[in-house]
mmCIF file of C-alpha atoms in Angstrom:
data_model
loop_
_atom_site.group_PDB
_atom_site.id
_atom_site.type_symbol
_atom_site.label_atom_id
_atom_site.label_comp_id
_atom_site.label_asym_id
_atom_site.label_seq_id
_atom_site.Cartn_x
_atom_site.Cartn_y
_atom_site.Cartn_z
ATOM 1 C CA GLY A 1 27.426 24.496 -41.332
ATOM 2 C CA ILE A 2 26.821 24.903 -37.641
ATOM 3 C CA GLU A 3 23.585 23.699 -36.100
ATOM 4 C CA PRO A 4 21.528 26.343 -34.241
ATOM 5 C CA ASP A 5 21.698 24.113 -31.154
ATOM 6 C CA ASP A 6 25.471 23.478 -31.342
ATOM 7 C CA PRO A 7 26.282 22.513 -27.717
ATOM 8 C CA LYS A 8 30.024 23.269 -27.959
ATOM 9 C CA LEU A 9 29.468 26.790 -29.273
ATOM 10 C CA ALA A 10 26.710 27.401 -26.719
ATOM 11 C CA GLU A 11 28.968 26.154 -23.898
ATOM 12 C CA LYS A 12 31.863 28.396 -25.002
ATOM 13 C CA CYS A 13 29.585 31.454 -25.188
ATOM 14 C CA LEU A 14 27.982 30.698 -21.821
ATOM 15 C CA LYS A 15 31.405 30.303 -20.199
ATOM 16 C CA LEU A 16 32.489 33.696 -21.549
ATOM 17 C CA ILE A 17 29.327 35.295 -20.179
ATOM 18 C CA ASP A 18 29.567 33.463 -16.842
ATOM 19 C CA ARG A 19 33.152 34.722 -16.396
ATOM 20 C CA LEU A 20 32.194 38.361 -16.982
ATOM 21 C CA PRO A 21 33.898 40.490 -14.353
ATOM 22 C CA GLN A 22 31.445 41.958 -11.850
ATOM 23 C CA THR A 23 31.373 45.733 -12.177
ATOM 24 C CA CYS A 24 29.193 48.556 -10.907
ATOM 25 C CA HIS A 25 28.555 50.459 -14.133
ATOM 26 C CA LEU A 26 25.213 52.023 -14.923
ATOM 27 C CA ILE A 27 23.658 50.081 -17.792
ATOM 28 C CA HIS A 28 20.799 51.809 -19.631
ATOM 29 C CA GLY A 29 19.634 48.616 -21.337
ATOM 30 C CA ASP A 30 18.416 50.321 -24.518
ATOM 31 C CA PHE A 31 21.064 52.925 -25.270
ATOM 32 C CA HIS A 32 20.872 54.542 -28.705
ATOM 33 C CA THR A 33 20.503 58.031 -30.066
ATOM 34 C CA SER A 34 16.695 57.869 -30.180
ATOM 35 C CA ASN A 35 16.745 57.598 -26.378
ATOM 36 C CA VAL A 36 18.926 60.677 -25.871
ATOM 37 C CA PHE A 37 17.488 64.185 -26.045
ATOM 38 C CA LEU A 38 19.050 67.585 -25.541
ATOM 39 C CA GLN A 39 17.376 69.863 -23.041
ATOM 40 C CA LYS A 40 19.025 73.227 -22.422
ATOM 41 C CA SER A 41 22.315 71.868 -23.849
ATOM 42 C CA GLU A 42 22.286 68.842 -21.521
ATOM 43 C CA ALA A 43 21.828 65.235 -22.575
ATOM 44 C CA VAL A 44 18.728 63.607 -21.108
ATOM 45 C CA LEU A 45 18.230 59.831 -21.284
ATOM 46 C CA ILE A 46 14.714 58.475 -21.682
ATOM 47 C CA ASP A 47 13.231 54.958 -21.706
ATOM 48 C CA MET A 48 14.814 53.970 -18.420
ATOM 49 C CA ASP A 49 12.735 50.854 -17.685
ATOM 50 C CA ARG A 50 15.704 48.484 -18.257
ATOM 51 C CA ILE A 51 18.291 50.444 -16.257
ATOM 52 C CA SER A 52 20.565 48.340 -14.068
ATOM 53 C CA ILE A 53 24.081 47.927 -12.751
ATOM 54 C CA GLY A 54 26.477 45.606 -14.564
ATOM 55 C CA ASN A 55 29.337 45.077 -16.948
ATOM 56 C CA PRO A 56 29.606 47.663 -19.742
ATOM 57 C CA ILE A 57 30.238 45.029 -22.432
ATOM 58 C CA ILE A 58 26.541 44.106 -22.180
ATOM 59 C CA GLU A 59 25.580 47.680 -23.103
ATOM 60 C CA LEU A 60 28.230 47.759 -25.828
ATOM 61 C CA GLY A 61 26.754 44.575 -27.327
ATOM 62 C CA ASP A 62 23.410 46.350 -27.629
ATOM 63 C CA VAL A 63 25.014 49.487 -29.081
ATOM 64 C CA TYR A 64 26.804 47.242 -31.589
ATOM 65 C CA LEU A 65 23.448 45.760 -32.555
ATOM 66 C CA TYR A 66 21.945 49.157 -33.369
ATOM 67 C CA TYR A 67 24.914 50.750 -35.119
ATOM 68 C CA GLU A 68 26.740 47.879 -36.778
ATOM 69 C CA ALA A 69 24.643 44.733 -37.155
ATOM 70 C CA LEU A 70 21.407 46.405 -38.173
ATOM 71 C CA SER A 71 23.123 48.756 -40.607
ATOM 72 C CA ASP A 72 23.725 46.132 -43.307
ATOM 73 C CA THR A 73 21.459 47.806 -45.842
ATOM 74 C CA ASP A 74 21.935 50.620 -48.346
ATOM 75 C CA PRO A 75 24.465 53.069 -46.819
ATOM 76 C CA GLU A 76 22.564 55.998 -48.322
ATOM 77 C CA ALA A 77 19.288 54.996 -46.656
ATOM 78 C CA THR A 78 18.138 56.410 -43.332
ATOM 79 C CA ASP A 79 17.744 53.928 -40.522
ATOM 80 C CA PRO A 80 14.002 53.959 -39.777
ATOM 81 C CA TYR A 81 14.508 53.418 -36.047
ATOM 82 C CA LEU A 82 17.509 55.617 -35.313
ATOM 83 C CA LYS A 83 16.535 58.218 -37.910
ATOM 84 C CA ILE A 84 20.124 58.809 -39.017
ATOM 85 C CA PRO A 85 21.790 57.842 -42.291
ATOM 86 C CA ILE A 86 23.053 54.260 -42.186
ATOM 87 C CA ARG A 87 26.485 55.385 -43.449
ATOM 88 C CA LEU A 88 26.814 57.304 -40.166
ATOM 89 C CA CYS A 89 25.826 54.373 -37.937
ATOM 90 C CA ARG A 90 29.210 52.637 -38.165
ATOM 91 C CA ARG A 91 31.105 55.912 -37.859
ATOM 92 C CA PHE A 92 29.057 56.630 -34.749
ATOM 93 C CA PHE A 93 29.889 53.255 -33.192
ATOM 94 C CA SER A 94 33.612 53.696 -33.816
ATOM 95 C CA ALA A 95 33.608 57.237 -32.404
ATOM 96 C CA PHE A 96 31.461 56.132 -29.472
ATOM 97 C CA LEU A 97 33.903 53.314 -28.588
ATOM 98 C CA ARG A 98 36.931 55.598 -28.858
ATOM 99 C CA HIS A 99 35.311 58.088 -26.519
ATOM 100 C CA TYR A 100 33.864 55.498 -24.131
ATOM 101 C CA LEU A 101 37.126 53.563 -23.848
ATOM 102 C CA GLN A 102 39.164 56.787 -23.891
ATOM 103 C CA THR A 103 41.634 55.442 -26.433
ATOM 104 C CA ASP A 104 42.658 55.785 -30.059
ATOM 105 C CA ASP A 105 44.446 52.428 -29.941
ATOM 106 C CA ASP A 106 42.941 50.500 -32.875
ATOM 107 C CA ARG A 107 43.915 47.174 -31.308
ATOM 108 C CA ILE A 108 41.830 47.910 -28.200
ATOM 109 C CA ILE A 109 38.934 49.277 -30.283
ATOM 110 C CA THR A 110 38.940 46.127 -32.456
ATOM 111 C CA GLU A 111 39.169 43.818 -29.438
ATOM 112 C CA VAL A 112 36.229 45.422 -27.617
ATOM 113 C CA SER A 113 34.246 45.709 -30.849
ATOM 114 C CA GLU A 114 34.658 41.964 -31.456
ATOM 115 C CA LYS A 115 33.480 41.210 -27.925
ATOM 116 C CA ALA A 116 30.437 43.430 -28.454
ATOM 117 C CA LYS A 117 29.835 41.697 -31.786
ATOM 118 C CA LEU A 118 29.915 38.278 -30.113
ATOM 119 C CA LEU A 119 27.220 39.333 -27.635
ATOM 120 C CA CYS A 120 25.226 40.955 -30.421
ATOM 121 C CA ASN A 121 25.407 37.761 -32.489
ATOM 122 C CA ILE A 122 24.171 35.699 -29.550
ATOM 123 C CA ARG A 123 21.203 38.039 -29.262
ATOM 124 C CA LEU A 124 20.501 37.918 -33.014
ATOM 125 C CA ALA A 125 20.745 34.104 -33.124
ATOM 126 C CA ASN A 126 18.388 33.877 -30.160
ATOM 127 C CA ARG A 127 15.894 36.164 -31.914
ATOM 128 C CA LEU A 128 16.002 33.990 -35.031
ATOM 129 C CA ARG A 129 15.766 30.772 -33.023
ATOM 130 C CA LYS A 130 12.617 32.027 -31.276
ATOM 131 C CA GLN A 131 10.947 32.305 -34.698
ATOM 132 C CA GLY A 132 10.851 28.509 -34.926
ATOM 133 C CA THR A 133 11.201 27.097 -38.428
ATOM 134 C CA LEU A 134 13.337 29.490 -40.439
ATOM 135 C CA SER A 135 12.809 30.489 -44.030
ATOM 136 C CA SER A 136 15.658 29.787 -46.424
ATOM 137 C CA GLU A 137 16.838 33.400 -46.149
ATOM 138 C CA ALA A 138 16.624 33.412 -42.341
ATOM 139 C CA GLY A 139 18.438 30.041 -42.266
ATOM 140 C CA LYS A 140 21.296 31.521 -44.298
ATOM 141 C CA LYS A 141 21.396 34.513 -41.977
ATOM 142 C CA MET A 142 21.492 32.184 -38.961
ATOM 143 C CA GLN A 143 24.373 30.202 -40.493
ATOM 144 C CA GLY A 144 26.329 33.408 -41.088
ATOM 145 C CA ILE A 145 25.738 34.561 -37.525
ATOM 146 C CA LEU A 146 26.728 31.175 -36.073
ATOM 147 C CA LEU A 147 29.892 30.878 -38.191
ATOM 148 C CA GLU A 148 30.949 34.378 -37.227
ATOM 149 C CA THR A 149 30.124 33.657 -33.571
ATOM 150 C CA ALA A 150 32.197 30.458 -33.635
ATOM 151 C CA GLU A 151 35.161 32.362 -35.117
ATOM 152 C CA LEU A 152 34.853 35.098 -32.487
ATOM 153 C CA ALA A 153 34.399 32.618 -29.622
ATOM 154 C CA ALA A 154 37.552 30.768 -30.708
ATOM 155 C CA ARG A 155 39.605 33.998 -30.461
ATOM 156 C CA ILE A 156 38.032 35.731 -27.477
ATOM 157 C CA LYS A 157 39.371 34.632 -24.106
ATOM 158 C CA ASP A 158 37.238 36.929 -21.929
ATOM 159 C CA LEU A 159 34.672 39.711 -22.303
ATOM 160 C CA SER A 160 36.531 42.328 -20.283
ATOM 161 C CA THR A 161 36.590 45.903 -21.626
ATOM 162 C CA GLY A 162 39.302 47.097 -19.287
ATOM 163 C CA HIS A 163 36.708 49.006 -17.211
ATOM 164 C CA SER A 164 36.807 46.862 -14.083
ATOM 165 C CA ARG A 165 35.852 49.340 -11.377
#
């Protein structure tokens, strides 16, 4: 297995993050459907306390967390936080990426999705690490996250989404 404090994996991930292209995109910081309301047919974002300017892959990593990583339970269940059926979470993420990136090219969608997954995994591993001593189940989850992160980090050369303006 991989140790939670694996210095080589940490260094690779930090280098990818450090080399993020500087962009001037609006980043909500907590973007998900529970923070979007319709008012007179217009979308209104709420919970704006983490709003900033930055690279969109950071936001996409968070969106990945909500719609992909946290939807590993019964597909017929309703996500208690997002209040939508879990089976729709992944469909939402895929449709969201296609619209956001303005492409139907599956290669691009997969590439950006993997980059978002890498950032999501870093966040999940950090959450688990902050818990201190892990239970057997949490330890297995951590190992899965770290193995997947190592595989992604070996393939991913940069975290660019193609939105460099």
